[in-house]
Structure formats: structure tokens, C-alpha cells
Short mmCIF file of C-alpha atoms in Angstrom, two decimals:
data_model
loop_
_atom_site.label_atom_id
_atom_site.label_comp_id
_atom_site.label_asym_id
_atom_site.label_seq_id
_atom_site.Cartn_x
_atom_site.Cartn_y
_atom_site.Cartn_z
CA UNK I 1 -37.00 -48.76 29.09
CA UNK I 2 -39.19 -51.66 30.69
CA UNK I 3 -37.60 -54.50 29.34
CA UNK I 4 -39.98 -57.51 28.91
CA UNK I 5 -39.48 -61.16 30.05
CA UNK I 6 -37.61 -63.27 27.22
CA UNK I 7 -34.63 -60.01 26.28
CA UNK I 8 -32.30 -61.27 29.31
CA UNK I 9 -31.19 -64.41 30.59
CA UNK I 10 -31.31 -65.90 33.82
CA UNK I 11 -26.83 -65.07 34.25
CA UNK I 12 -28.50 -61.17 34.53
CA UNK I 13 -32.01 -61.28 35.85
CA UNK I 14 -31.09 -63.44 39.15
CA UNK I 15 -28.01 -60.94 40.02
CA UNK I 16 -29.82 -58.19 39.61
CA UNK I 17 -32.91 -59.08 41.27
CA UNK I 18 -30.53 -60.04 44.56
CA UNK I 19 -29.28 -56.62 44.59
CA UNK I 20 -32.82 -54.78 43.90
CA UNK I 21 -33.57 -56.89 47.04
CA UNK I 22 -30.60 -55.60 48.51
CA UNK I 23 -31.98 -52.27 48.33
CA UNK I 24 -35.41 -53.33 49.04
CA UNK I 25 -34.49 -53.66 52.43
CA UNK I 26 -32.09 -50.84 53.32
CA UNK I 27 -34.96 -48.65 52.18
CA UNK I 28 -37.13 -50.01 54.10
CA UNK I 29 -35.14 -50.00 57.43
CA UNK I 30 -34.37 -46.44 56.76
CA UNK I 31 -37.57 -45.59 56.52
CA UNK I 32 -38.74 -47.90 58.93
CA UNK I 33 -36.40 -45.88 61.09
CA UNK I 34 -37.31 -42.29 60.08
CA UNK I 35 -40.82 -42.65 59.95
CA UNK I 36 -41.56 -45.38 62.58
CA UNK I 37 -45.31 -46.10 62.40
CA UNK I 38 -46.34 -43.91 59.37
CA UNK I 39 -43.63 -45.53 56.62
CA UNK I 40 -46.67 -48.33 55.54
CA UNK I 41 -49.17 -45.74 54.40
CA UNK I 42 -46.40 -42.76 53.55
CA UNK I 43 -44.85 -45.30 51.08
CA UNK I 44 -47.95 -46.52 49.61
CA UNK I 45 -48.99 -42.49 49.09
CA UNK I 46 -45.56 -42.39 47.56
CA UNK I 47 -45.82 -44.73 45.05
CA UNK I 48 -49.78 -44.00 44.13
CA UNK I 49 -48.20 -40.16 43.55
CA UNK I 50 -45.16 -41.93 41.45
CA UNK I 51 -47.87 -43.76 39.33
CA UNK I 52 -50.21 -41.07 38.66
CA UNK I 53 -47.41 -38.64 37.70
CA UNK I 54 -46.26 -40.81 35.06
CA UNK I 55 -50.25 -40.60 33.87
CA UNK I 56 -49.82 -36.69 33.30
CA UNK I 57 -49.00 -35.95 29.45
CA UNK I 58 -47.17 -32.57 29.03
CA UNK I 59 -46.99 -30.51 25.67
CA UNK I 60 -43.10 -29.71 25.71
CA UNK I 61 -41.81 -27.09 23.10
CA UNK I 62 -41.84 -28.24 19.77
CA UNK I 63 -45.28 -29.59 19.45
CA UNK I 64 -44.73 -33.03 21.57
CA UNK I 65 -45.64 -34.27 24.84
CA UNK I 66 -43.92 -36.16 26.62
CA UNK I 67 -44.27 -37.91 30.60
CA UNK I 68 -41.90 -38.32 32.97
CA UNK I 69 -40.20 -41.76 34.11
CA UNK I 70 -40.79 -39.87 37.44
CA UNK I 71 -38.44 -41.29 39.52
CA UNK I 72 -35.96 -38.31 39.65
CA UNK I 73 -39.21 -35.96 40.59
CA UNK I 74 -40.04 -38.21 43.45
CA UNK I 75 -36.35 -38.57 45.07
CA UNK I 76 -36.03 -34.66 44.39
CA UNK I 77 -39.56 -34.33 46.23
CA UNK I 78 -39.47 -37.40 48.98
CA UNK I 79 -35.86 -38.47 49.00
CA UNK I 80 -33.92 -40.96 47.13
CA UNK I 81 -34.87 -44.23 49.47
CA UNK I 82 -38.83 -43.26 49.26
CA UNK I 83 -38.10 -43.16 45.77
CA UNK I 84 -36.58 -47.09 45.99
CA UNK I 85 -39.52 -48.27 47.33
CA UNK I 86 -42.23 -45.76 45.64
CA UNK I 87 -41.14 -46.36 41.98
CA UNK I 88 -40.51 -50.20 42.35
CA UNK I 89 -44.07 -50.81 43.28
CA UNK I 90 -45.36 -49.29 41.07
CA UNK I 91 -43.12 -50.80 38.59
CA UNK I 92 -44.21 -54.28 40.19
CA UNK I 93 -47.57 -53.24 39.58
CA UNK I 94 -47.29 -52.52 35.64
CA UNK I 95 -45.52 -55.51 34.99
CA UNK I 96 -48.85 -58.03 37.11
CA UNK I 97 -51.46 -55.81 36.05
CA UNK I 98 -50.67 -54.36 32.82
CA UNK I 99 -47.79 -56.30 31.38
CA UNK I 100 -45.63 -53.34 31.19
CA UNK I 101 -42.34 -54.86 32.19
CA UNK I 102 -41.32 -58.75 32.07
CA UNK I 103 -41.86 -60.75 35.59
CA UNK I 104 -38.55 -61.92 34.85
CA UNK I 105 -37.30 -58.77 34.35
CA UNK I 106 -38.41 -56.83 37.56
CA UNK I 107 -35.06 -56.86 39.11
CA UNK I 108 -33.41 -55.51 36.32
CA UNK I 109 -36.72 -52.78 35.46
CA UNK I 110 -36.66 -52.15 39.41
CA UNK I 111 -32.50 -51.41 39.29
CA UNK I 112 -32.47 -49.26 36.47
CA UNK I 113 -35.62 -47.53 37.46
CA UNK I 114 -36.33 -47.23 40.56
CA UNK I 115 -32.40 -47.45 42.25
CA UNK I 116 -30.23 -45.91 39.50
CA UNK I 117 -32.68 -43.19 38.30
CA UNK I 118 -33.38 -41.51 41.90
CA UNK I 119 -30.03 -41.81 43.46
CA UNK I 120 -28.20 -40.17 39.80
CA UNK I 121 -30.98 -37.74 39.65
CA UNK I 122 -31.22 -36.83 43.33
CA UNK I 123 -27.14 -36.58 43.26
CA UNK I 124 -26.50 -34.67 40.52
CA UNK I 125 -29.58 -31.91 41.56
CA UNK I 126 -27.37 -31.56 44.61
CA UNK I 127 -24.28 -31.36 43.00
CA UNK I 128 -25.51 -29.02 40.43
CA UNK I 129 -27.55 -27.19 42.83
CA UNK I 130 -24.82 -26.34 45.50
CA UNK I 131 -26.11 -24.16 48.51
CA UNK I 132 -28.43 -22.32 45.47
CA UNK I 133 -31.92 -21.82 46.69
CA UNK I 134 -33.44 -20.40 43.91
CA UNK I 135 -32.72 -18.42 40.52
CA UNK I 136 -30.46 -20.32 36.92
CA UNK I 137 -28.19 -22.78 39.09
CA UNK I 138 -31.52 -24.22 40.54
CA UNK I 139 -33.33 -24.47 37.01
CA UNK I 140 -30.27 -26.18 35.32
CA UNK I 141 -30.11 -28.45 38.11
CA UNK I 142 -33.33 -29.51 38.05
CA UNK I 143 -33.26 -30.09 34.32
CA UNK I 144 -30.38 -32.47 34.27
CA UNK I 145 -31.49 -33.99 37.62
CA UNK I 146 -34.14 -36.08 35.25
CA UNK I 147 -31.66 -35.67 31.98
CA UNK I 148 -29.12 -37.32 33.64
CA UNK I 149 -31.10 -40.11 35.97
CA UNK I 150 -33.41 -41.17 32.66
CA UNK I 151 -30.24 -41.06 30.39
CA UNK I 152 -27.98 -43.34 33.51
CA UNK I 153 -30.84 -45.43 33.57
CA UNK I 154 -30.78 -45.70 30.13
CA UNK I 155 -27.30 -46.42 29.78
CA UNK I 156 -27.67 -49.38 32.26
CA UNK I 157 -30.30 -50.72 30.56
CA UNK I 158 -28.38 -51.24 27.24
CA UNK I 159 -25.50 -52.69 28.91
CA UNK I 160 -27.54 -55.41 30.84
CA UNK I 161 -29.37 -55.89 26.80
CA UNK I 162 -26.14 -55.78 24.53
CA UNK I 163 -24.08 -58.06 27.44
CA UNK I 164 -26.68 -60.90 26.21
CA UNK I 165 -24.55 -62.17 23.31
CA UNK I 166 -21.31 -62.18 25.29
CA UNK I 167 -22.78 -63.84 28.10
CA UNK I 168 -25.49 -66.34 27.12
CA UNK I 169 -25.11 -67.71 23.49
CA UNK I 170 -26.71 -71.19 22.19
CA UNK I 171 -24.26 -74.14 20.77
CA UNK I 172 -23.83 -72.34 17.44
CA UNK I 173 -22.56 -69.06 19.46
CA UNK I 174 -25.79 -67.11 18.27
CA UNK I 175 -27.10 -65.09 21.14
CA UNK I 176 -30.23 -66.95 23.21
CA UNK I 177 -31.75 -63.54 24.68
CA UNK I 178 -31.41 -59.71 23.13
CA UNK I 179 -29.52 -60.69 19.89
CA UNK I 180 -28.13 -56.67 19.66
CA UNK I 181 -24.28 -56.46 20.96
CA UNK I 182 -23.12 -53.40 22.99
CA UNK I 183 -21.96 -51.83 20.17
CA UNK I 184 -25.61 -51.34 18.69
CA UNK I 185 -27.57 -51.27 22.07
CA UNK I 186 -25.71 -48.57 23.97
CA UNK I 187 -25.56 -45.97 21.05
CA UNK I 188 -28.85 -46.85 19.88
CA UNK I 189 -30.72 -46.51 23.31
CA UNK I 190 -28.04 -43.49 24.42
CA UNK I 191 -28.72 -41.49 21.79
CA UNK I 192 -32.74 -41.78 21.85
CA UNK I 193 -32.17 -40.63 25.49
CA UNK I 194 -29.74 -38.01 24.80
CA UNK I 195 -31.43 -35.79 22.15
CA UNK I 196 -35.42 -36.74 23.12
CA UNK I 197 -36.41 -38.80 26.12
CA UNK I 198 -34.06 -37.10 28.70
CA UNK I 199 -34.87 -33.07 27.15
CA UNK I 200 -38.79 -34.45 28.15
CA UNK I 201 -37.72 -35.47 31.15
CA UNK I 202 -35.62 -32.95 32.55
CA UNK I 203 -38.25 -30.60 31.26
CA UNK I 204 -41.27 -32.28 33.00
CA UNK I 205 -38.75 -32.67 36.14
CA UNK I 206 -37.60 -29.06 36.00
CA UNK I 207 -41.86 -27.63 35.27
CA UNK I 208 -42.91 -29.56 38.39
CA UNK I 209 -39.94 -28.68 40.79
CA UNK I 210 -40.37 -25.19 39.79
CA UNK I 211 -44.43 -25.10 40.76
CA UNK I 212 -43.74 -26.78 44.04
CA UNK I 213 -40.73 -24.32 44.70
CA UNK I 214 -43.10 -21.44 44.09
CA UNK I 215 -46.25 -23.06 45.88
CA UNK I 216 -45.75 -25.71 48.36
CA UNK I 217 -41.85 -24.94 48.95
CA UNK I 218 -41.83 -26.76 52.20
CA UNK I 219 -42.76 -30.23 51.08
CA UNK I 220 -39.81 -30.26 48.61
CA UNK I 221 -37.36 -33.25 50.37
CA UNK I 222 -34.06 -31.86 48.53
CA UNK I 223 -34.80 -28.19 49.56
CA UNK I 224 -35.93 -28.65 52.99
CA UNK I 225 -32.85 -31.21 54.38
CA UNK I 226 -30.33 -29.14 52.37
CA UNK I 227 -27.31 -31.89 53.66
CA UNK I 228 -28.86 -34.78 51.73
CA UNK I 229 -28.32 -37.36 54.84
CA UNK I 230 -31.65 -38.75 55.35
CA UNK B 1 -70.68 -57.19 32.01
CA UNK B 2 -70.42 -54.16 30.08
CA UNK B 3 -73.67 -52.59 31.75
CA UNK B 4 -72.20 -53.07 35.11
CA UNK B 5 -69.57 -50.67 33.81
CA UNK B 6 -69.64 -46.96 35.25
CA UNK B 7 -70.96 -44.56 32.52
CA UNK B 8 -68.17 -42.41 32.89
CA UNK B 9 -65.99 -45.10 31.22
CA UNK B 10 -68.20 -45.82 28.50
CA UNK B 11 -68.89 -42.26 27.32
CA UNK B 12 -66.93 -41.64 24.33
CA UNK B 13 -64.56 -38.23 24.92
CA UNK B 14 -66.76 -35.26 23.02
CA UNK B 15 -64.64 -33.67 20.61
CA UNK B 16 -62.75 -30.06 21.93
CA UNK B 17 -61.94 -26.94 19.71
CA UNK B 18 -58.98 -26.05 20.65
CA UNK B 19 -56.53 -24.89 18.02
CA UNK B 20 -52.50 -25.73 17.07
CA UNK B 21 -50.03 -23.37 16.37
CA UNK B 22 -48.44 -20.19 17.45
CA UNK B 23 -48.30 -21.32 21.02
CA UNK B 24 -51.80 -22.21 21.35
CA UNK B 25 -52.32 -25.97 21.47
CA UNK B 26 -55.10 -28.56 21.01
CA UNK B 27 -56.39 -29.94 24.66
CA UNK B 28 -55.80 -33.60 23.09
CA UNK B 29 -52.72 -34.49 25.10
CA UNK B 30 -55.41 -33.97 27.94
CA UNK B 31 -57.71 -36.03 26.63
CA UNK B 32 -54.81 -38.74 26.16
CA UNK B 33 -53.64 -38.72 30.20
CA UNK B 34 -57.43 -38.72 31.22
CA UNK B 35 -57.75 -41.30 28.44
CA UNK B 36 -55.07 -43.54 29.98
CA UNK B 37 -56.75 -43.11 33.80
CA UNK B 38 -60.02 -44.18 32.45
CA UNK B 39 -58.89 -47.09 30.56
CA UNK B 40 -57.05 -48.04 34.09
CA UNK B 41 -59.90 -47.66 35.63
CA UNK B 42 -61.41 -49.66 33.04
CA UNK B 43 -58.47 -52.61 33.08
CA UNK B 44 -59.08 -52.75 36.81
CA UNK B 45 -63.26 -53.44 36.66
CA UNK B 46 -62.58 -56.06 34.05
CA UNK B 47 -60.21 -58.09 35.63
CA UNK B 48 -62.35 -57.94 38.79
CA UNK B 49 -64.85 -58.98 36.70
CA UNK B 50 -63.26 -61.52 35.00
CA UNK B 51 -61.44 -62.94 38.12
CA UNK B 52 -64.65 -63.62 40.07
CA UNK B 53 -65.73 -66.15 36.92
CA UNK B 54 -66.19 -69.93 37.15
CA UNK B 55 -63.95 -71.10 34.81
CA UNK B 56 -60.88 -73.99 35.52
CA UNK B 57 -58.41 -71.38 36.98
CA UNK B 58 -60.22 -69.35 38.51
CA UNK B 59 -61.65 -72.19 41.07
CA UNK B 60 -57.83 -72.88 41.91
CA UNK B 61 -56.37 -71.36 44.70
CA UNK B 62 -54.20 -68.16 44.26
CA UNK B 63 -50.77 -69.26 45.69
CA UNK B 64 -51.01 -72.63 42.97
CA UNK B 65 -51.83 -69.91 40.71
CA UNK B 66 -48.25 -67.59 41.29
CA UNK B 67 -46.37 -70.56 41.70
CA UNK B 68 -47.46 -71.72 38.21
CA UNK B 69 -46.70 -68.31 36.64
CA UNK B 70 -43.37 -68.27 38.00
CA UNK B 71 -42.24 -71.47 37.27
CA UNK B 72 -43.56 -71.23 33.43
CA UNK B 73 -42.49 -67.79 33.26
CA UNK B 74 -39.11 -69.44 33.77
CA UNK B 75 -39.57 -72.45 31.92
CA UNK B 76 -40.66 -69.92 28.29
CA UNK B 77 -37.69 -67.89 28.73
CA UNK B 78 -35.59 -70.80 28.99
CA UNK B 79 -36.49 -72.61 25.80
CA UNK B 80 -34.57 -72.10 22.71
CA UNK B 81 -36.55 -73.96 20.15
CA UNK B 82 -39.62 -72.70 18.26
CA UNK B 83 -41.64 -76.40 18.90
CA UNK B 84 -41.47 -76.14 22.59
CA UNK B 85 -42.65 -72.58 22.50
CA UNK B 86 -45.94 -72.97 20.07
CA UNK B 87 -46.55 -76.11 22.62
CA UNK B 88 -46.40 -74.09 25.82
CA UNK B 89 -48.64 -71.36 23.46
CA UNK B 90 -51.19 -74.05 22.84
CA UNK B 91 -51.02 -75.24 26.12
CA UNK B 92 -52.12 -71.61 27.67
CA UNK B 93 -54.50 -71.34 24.85
CA UNK B 94 -56.42 -74.62 26.11
CA UNK B 95 -56.17 -73.28 29.97
CA UNK B 96 -57.58 -69.85 28.83
CA UNK B 97 -60.39 -71.74 26.84
CA UNK B 98 -61.37 -74.02 29.69
CA UNK B 99 -60.99 -70.74 32.39
CA UNK B 100 -63.95 -69.31 29.90
CA UNK B 101 -61.69 -65.98 29.47
CA UNK B 102 -62.93 -64.00 26.25
CA UNK B 103 -60.53 -65.50 23.83
CA UNK B 104 -60.67 -62.37 21.79
CA UNK B 105 -60.47 -59.64 24.50
CA UNK B 106 -57.46 -61.87 26.18
CA UNK B 107 -55.47 -62.34 22.58
CA UNK B 108 -55.60 -59.27 21.07
CA UNK B 109 -54.40 -57.69 24.16
CA UNK B 110 -51.50 -59.94 24.43
CA UNK B 111 -50.78 -59.95 20.64
CA UNK B 112 -51.17 -56.05 20.24
CA UNK B 113 -48.07 -56.35 23.39
CA UNK B 114 -46.47 -58.97 22.15
CA UNK B 115 -46.38 -57.19 18.84
CA UNK B 116 -44.78 -54.42 20.17
CA UNK B 117 -42.46 -55.74 22.64
CA UNK B 118 -41.66 -58.75 20.88
CA UNK B 119 -41.64 -58.33 17.17
CA UNK B 120 -41.21 -54.64 16.45
CA UNK B 121 -38.01 -54.43 19.09
CA UNK B 122 -36.25 -57.62 17.65
CA UNK B 123 -37.26 -57.19 14.18
CA UNK B 124 -33.74 -54.99 13.18
CA UNK B 125 -31.47 -58.51 14.19
CA UNK B 126 -33.35 -60.34 11.37
CA UNK B 127 -31.12 -58.16 8.93
CA UNK B 128 -26.86 -59.72 8.29
CA UNK B 129 -26.20 -56.51 9.67
CA UNK B 130 -26.80 -58.19 13.20
CA UNK B 131 -27.43 -61.93 12.49
CA UNK B 132 -24.92 -63.51 10.07
CA UNK B 133 -26.43 -66.28 7.98
CA UNK B 134 -28.26 -67.48 4.63
CA UNK B 135 -29.85 -64.87 3.32
CA UNK B 136 -33.31 -65.39 2.22
CA UNK B 137 -34.41 -61.90 1.71
CA UNK B 138 -32.41 -59.32 -0.08
CA UNK B 139 -32.87 -55.75 0.69
CA UNK B 140 -30.32 -53.45 -0.18
CA UNK B 141 -27.06 -53.59 -2.08
CA UNK B 142 -24.28 -51.50 -2.06
CA UNK B 143 -21.06 -51.43 -4.08
CA UNK B 144 -18.32 -52.74 -1.88
CA UNK B 145 -18.95 -53.30 2.28
CA UNK B 146 -18.93 -50.34 4.24
CA UNK B 147 -16.35 -50.22 7.32
CA UNK B 148 -16.64 -47.56 10.07
CA UNK B 149 -15.28 -47.19 13.55
CA UNK B 150 -16.25 -50.78 15.14
CA UNK B 151 -19.03 -51.20 12.28
CA UNK B 152 -19.01 -53.48 9.12
CA UNK B 153 -21.89 -53.08 6.81
CA UNK B 154 -21.64 -56.24 4.23
CA UNK B 155 -21.81 -55.24 0.43
CA UNK B 156 -25.19 -56.90 0.65
CA UNK B 157 -27.37 -55.97 3.39
CA UNK B 158 -30.90 -58.04 3.96
CA UNK B 159 -32.83 -60.65 5.81
CA UNK B 160 -31.10 -63.85 7.05
CA UNK B 161 -32.97 -67.34 8.02
CA UNK B 162 -31.09 -67.46 10.94
CA UNK B 163 -32.33 -64.29 12.36
CA UNK B 164 -35.61 -64.41 11.28
CA UNK B 165 -35.60 -67.43 13.83
CA UNK B 166 -34.73 -65.49 16.59
CA UNK B 167 -37.00 -62.53 16.09
CA UNK B 168 -40.00 -65.03 16.21
CA UNK B 169 -38.27 -66.85 19.03
CA UNK B 170 -37.97 -63.81 20.81
CA UNK B 171 -41.93 -63.18 19.92
CA UNK B 172 -43.05 -66.57 20.65
CA UNK B 173 -41.29 -65.94 24.42
CA UNK B 174 -42.71 -62.51 25.11
CA UNK B 175 -46.29 -63.55 23.83
CA UNK B 176 -46.03 -66.62 26.00
CA UNK B 177 -45.02 -64.71 28.82
CA UNK B 178 -47.76 -61.87 28.58
CA UNK B 179 -49.91 -64.60 28.00
CA UNK B 180 -49.44 -66.34 31.40
CA UNK B 181 -49.30 -63.30 33.25
CA UNK B 182 -52.42 -62.17 31.54
CA UNK B 183 -54.18 -65.26 32.10
CA UNK B 184 -53.04 -65.55 36.11
CA UNK B 185 -54.39 -61.91 36.49
CA UNK B 186 -57.71 -62.53 34.61
CA UNK B 187 -58.44 -65.38 37.24
CA UNK B 188 -57.54 -64.26 40.19
CA UNK B 189 -58.77 -60.91 42.02
CA UNK B 190 -55.17 -58.50 42.34
CA UNK B 191 -55.44 -58.72 46.37
CA UNK B 192 -55.06 -62.53 46.24
CA UNK B 193 -52.42 -62.23 43.89
CA UNK B 194 -50.33 -59.85 46.20
CA UNK B 195 -51.71 -62.23 49.27
CA UNK B 196 -50.06 -65.30 47.45
CA UNK B 197 -46.98 -63.69 47.04
CA UNK B 198 -46.40 -64.70 50.76
CA UNK B 199 -45.45 -67.78 48.95
CA UNK B 200 -42.59 -66.56 47.56
CA UNK B 201 -41.44 -64.89 51.11
CA UNK B 202 -42.20 -61.65 49.98
CA UNK B 203 -42.41 -59.70 53.25
CA UNK B 204 -45.92 -58.50 54.55
CA UNK B 205 -45.19 -54.93 55.33
CA UNK B 206 -44.16 -54.76 50.94
CA UNK B 207 -47.73 -56.63 50.15
CA UNK B 208 -49.64 -53.77 52.29
CA UNK B 209 -47.48 -51.06 50.65
CA UNK B 210 -48.51 -52.34 47.16
CA UNK B 211 -51.92 -53.31 48.40
CA UNK B 212 -52.40 -49.63 49.58
CA UNK B 213 -50.75 -48.14 46.54
CA UNK B 214 -53.31 -50.23 44.21
CA UNK B 215 -56.27 -48.44 46.37
CA UNK B 216 -54.41 -45.10 46.06
CA UNK B 217 -54.39 -45.52 42.33
CA UNK B 218 -57.89 -45.74 41.91
CA UNK B 219 -59.12 -43.42 43.43
CA UNK B 220 -56.75 -40.56 42.40
CA UNK B 221 -57.55 -41.57 39.05
CA UNK B 222 -60.86 -41.02 39.20
CA UNK B 223 -59.69 -37.47 41.44
CA UNK B 224 -57.50 -36.43 38.48
CA UNK B 225 -59.96 -37.19 35.62
CA UNK B 226 -63.13 -34.84 37.71
CA UNK B 227 -60.53 -32.19 37.62
CA UNK B 228 -60.03 -32.49 33.72
CA UNK B 229 -63.87 -32.26 33.65
CA UNK B 230 -64.44 -29.67 35.59
CA UNK B 231 -61.30 -27.81 33.77
CA UNK B 232 -62.56 -28.49 30.55
CA UNK B 233 -66.08 -27.58 31.23
CA UNK B 234 -65.13 -24.06 32.30
CA UNK B 235 -62.69 -23.60 29.15
CA UNK B 236 -63.90 -20.58 27.37
CA UNK B 237 -60.93 -20.20 25.10
CA UNK B 238 -57.53 -21.11 23.96
CA UNK B 239 -55.14 -22.52 26.15
CA UNK B 240 -51.22 -21.89 25.44
CA UNK B 241 -48.84 -24.38 26.58
CA UNK B 242 -47.31 -22.37 29.18
CA UNK B 243 -51.12 -22.44 30.40
CA UNK B 244 -51.12 -25.86 29.93
CA UNK B 245 -48.14 -26.81 31.44
CA UNK B 246 -48.87 -24.64 34.11
CA UNK B 247 -52.10 -26.18 35.02
CA UNK B 248 -50.75 -29.88 34.79
CA UNK B 249 -48.02 -28.97 37.30
CA UNK B 250 -50.53 -27.31 39.37
CA UNK B 251 -52.42 -30.59 39.38
CA UNK B 252 -50.01 -32.75 40.05
CA UNK B 253 -48.79 -30.79 42.89
CA UNK B 254 -52.79 -30.76 44.06
CA UNK B 255 -52.22 -34.85 43.68
CA UNK B 256 -49.60 -35.04 45.92
CA UNK B 257 -51.07 -33.14 48.77
CA UNK B 258 -54.59 -34.92 48.83
CA UNK B 259 -52.36 -38.28 48.57
CA UNK B 260 -50.67 -36.70 51.60
CA UNK B 261 -53.68 -35.53 53.19
CA UNK B 262 -55.29 -38.81 52.22
CA UNK B 263 -52.48 -40.94 53.77
CA UNK B 264 -52.31 -38.76 56.84
CA UNK B 265 -56.24 -39.84 57.33
CA UNK B 266 -55.14 -43.62 56.40
CA UNK B 267 -52.66 -43.44 59.12
CA UNK B 268 -54.75 -42.14 61.60
CA UNK B 269 -57.59 -44.67 61.21
CA UNK B 270 -54.95 -47.32 61.65
CA UNK B 271 -53.57 -46.13 64.33
CA UNK B 272 -57.59 -45.64 65.95
CA UNK B 273 -57.97 -49.43 65.16
CA UNK B 274 -54.64 -50.49 67.14
CA UNK B 275 -52.29 -50.26 64.81
CA UNK B 276 -49.06 -50.99 66.39
CA UNK B 277 -46.34 -51.51 63.49
CA UNK B 278 -46.99 -55.30 63.77
CA UNK B 279 -48.00 -56.29 60.36
CA UNK B 280 -49.31 -59.45 60.05
CA UNK B 281 -51.47 -60.83 57.00
CA UNK B 282 -53.82 -63.57 57.50
CA UNK B 283 -53.01 -66.78 56.05
CA UNK B 284 -54.71 -68.53 53.68
CA UNK B 285 -56.49 -71.49 54.41
CA UNK B 286 -55.67 -74.77 54.17
CA UNK B 287 -54.97 -75.97 50.67
CA UNK B 288 -58.36 -78.16 49.24
CA UNK B 289 -57.18 -81.73 47.78
CA UNK B 290 -58.59 -80.01 44.20
CA UNK B 291 -55.62 -77.60 44.51
CA UNK B 292 -53.27 -79.69 45.25
CA UNK B 293 -54.14 -82.32 42.14
CA UNK B 294 -54.14 -79.24 40.17
CA UNK B 295 -50.56 -77.88 41.78
CA UNK B 296 -48.90 -81.66 40.98
CA UNK B 297 -50.31 -81.37 37.30
CA UNK B 298 -48.62 -77.79 36.42
CA UNK B 299 -45.70 -78.76 38.36
CA UNK B 300 -45.35 -82.16 36.13
CA UNK B 301 -46.50 -80.47 32.77
CA UNK B 302 -43.97 -77.82 33.88
CA UNK B 303 -41.06 -80.26 34.14
CA UNK B 304 -42.32 -82.31 30.59
CA UNK B 305 -41.77 -78.77 28.90
CA UNK B 306 -38.52 -78.19 30.76
CA UNK B 307 -37.50 -81.61 29.24
CA UNK B 308 -39.05 -82.10 25.89
#
């Protein structure tokens, strides 16, 4: 889902940089207020943990393995605003150090995976979980938080790809950037994530959350803060 | 350079004997995960060693290189014709040569990623189902065009000249963008790149968070590798899927607790050294005349590429 350089025109990547900067500023202010002096090492830790989650391949039923994008579980464990900074830092490091995602697309990638995904995952987890503290409802909430969050991020990515032929064309009317129209980009990205990657993300989120609930319940932000107002 | 790498990075993973089927699994996925971690540390070492070389780009101030990267990546993405992309590619190649980068290692990484991120993603758009135009390579012929919902598949499906042009343009863009990123990365210590982000007005706090994260990643990658090796050495029977999942979830939780402990320690150390929540990175020294010349040259070259 990491968008490389060359697929988004400036009409798309410049505004998305702007939106991401707004979210980074809000997240930074919120966390600084909550954590005071601790916020810098705390966010460094959260980002490193986010990076490492992505490195673990987990066997999923069906004989294959998958790894999480991790934004959903990070949002549940540490809170959505922490996830905004943590996942953004990871995406920036991945883009600069590993060529995973483009330099011009950092704003878009951060918006999709570090803003949309954590908030949708966290919101759907709180919504589905309701007042349940354990049991099947919690299990369903954990799975769908990862599943819905990743699928929503994929949808946003697909829309960003799909609008390129509409907003950035040459004099001959042909697309200058991503060539696939919305009618192709959206179904392809959605089908992949609805039937494969979303399920893997959901299972990984569920598995990790179950472990934390069993052994380290107090460390889970979404449980420790039932109002979700943090 | 190879003999400076730690031995654990040079060791080949030993073959494992776990069976597959009926809920029993191979440990391959673990090996794969650990391989990723080792690769990560290895790339860090290689980048660190290359960036301390004595080529052309290594001598230039990191601020100039960061601005060069941003300026040229934007130019690469704005160019619409193949010839301009090829000229820019040639220019980057000559810079890489003058910087004494190991060209084979450099381009094998660039072309590998360029093939996947550029060519493979874009290739289906070469067909007339996506890009109309002059057919140069018919692939399949139906008795009549197929229409369903909003989609239309023509009677003859194949590759078009315009489609190929688009695919090559996207592939070249991706390759040039990657080359620029890796050129700067291979010739500049990562810490210097981060510090140079100050010229783009990135707040000091954010730069410190990225720096801390980068350091933590290396520390905990090694921890994760050690955990895996200790587990592997103690395994005497096959692992089931459920056991493997439980183990990995447990290790992720363990890493989480380790990172929390480490952050508490770092925080205490920061307080102990008088940290008062005011973060200010030391500025760069004044830019040398040579850096100014290099910056001006790169600026004019960029403007030239922008208008050809």
C-alpha cells in the first residue's frame, strides 16, 4: 500500500502533505499536553515498536503467513494520536532508508496509513466492543478493527490513484501519473484487501490484542480508557 | 568492507527440520522474519560504511544533498517525456560514479525495487483495456466486444504503443526517484540526513523522535533476533500453528515491554542530564565555499532539466 514516487501528481500529493502536517501538529500538541516531558522518548519508543510489529510474520490459517501494517493495533494499544506520530515516523524511515514509499508520496502514505487507519481501527474497535470487557464481542471487535481499518486505508489509496486520470492529464488527454481510473483502482484494491490482506490484518490484530488482554491488560489504551477521550 | 560486518549477519540460516501439514508448520516464516531483521541491520551497516567514503557526494554538506533530493524528485515526477527521464538517469549515474558508490550493489537494489514498484504495477495499463491507442501486440481476440456494468472489453485485446509509453515513463520515474534517494542515502550518514531536515523547517522535536526511533529499531532488531535464536536452540519437537502464533504474540508483547522499559530508562537519563522539555538541535556549521558551488551547480542542472 506504500505509494511510490511517480504515481501521484502534485495536485494530490501537495494537499495530502498539508493534511498530514495538520494531523502531526495536533497529535504533537495533544501528546505533549498529556505526557509533558516524557512525550519525546515515548513517541520514539512507540514508533520503534510500530516498526518491529511490521517485521514479524505470523502464520495465518490456510498455510500462509502475513504481517500487520500495525496501525490498528498500535492505536488500540497506545491510542490513535500516538499511532499518528508513531506510524508516520516509521513510514518516513521506510521511505528514506528502504525506498518503501516515495518521497513525494510521504504525505499521502502517512495520511492513508497513519491517519485514516488508526482512527478508523480505533473507532470501529470502540464501536463494536461497546461495554464488553471480554468474550466474543471483544474478539469480533479486535478482528474487525484491523480488517476495517486496513480496508479503509486501501480505499483512500485507491481513490488517490483513481482520480489521477481525471485531474492530471497531458495535452493528448492521457494520464500523466497513475494510469488506472477509479473504476479499476477501487475494485482491485478493495477486493484484495477485503478477501486477503484485511483478513490477515484482522487476525494479527486479534492475536496480539488477545495476548495483551490475557497477560498485560493494563497496558492496553483502549481498555484502560473506556471513554476513549484521550 | 565485508569483513567489518558482524559475524551474525554473515552466517547463513541453518536448515530447519519442522514438518508441514495437519497443523504442524515449518519454521520458515520465523526464519523469514529474522532474515528481515538481520537484513535491516545489515543495510544500516552498509549505509553507514558507504556514507563515510571519500567520493564527490560524501564531501557535500547534507543540507545541500537534502535540498537536491527534494528538488530533483519533484523534477523527475514533473517530466513527461522519456528522453528527459533518460538524461536525468544518466546524470544520476555519473554522480554515483563520481561518488565511488559500488555501482552493481547500488543499481541492483534500484532496479529490483524499480521493477516491482514501477514496471509490474504499471504493466497492465499497457493493454488497450486501460489505454487506448495504436495496437502493437495483439494478445487475445473475442468474437465480439464484451460489455458489463461500467466496463468495456474490446474484441481484440492487446498492448498499445501509448500504453507502453506510459509504462516506460512510470518505470523510469520510479527508477530515477529511487536512484536519487539511494544516492543521497549511500553518501550521507542517516543522522546527518535527519539533522539536515531542519532546512525544510521540520521541527527539532520531530527530528529527535525519528532519531530515537531509528536507534531503538537497531537495538530491538538484535533483541528479536536473539529471542528467535534462543527459541530455535531449545526446540526439540515440531511447533503447531497455535503454538507458533502464541509464541510470536508473546514475543511482540515482550518487545513492547522492553521498549517501554528502555524508554523509561532513556527518559530518566534525559532528566538526569538536565532535560527540561526544550529541544534544540545544534545547528550546522557555516556552509563551505565548495558546498555553495556544488549547490549552485545542482540548482542550475535541475533548472536545465526542468525546462528541456
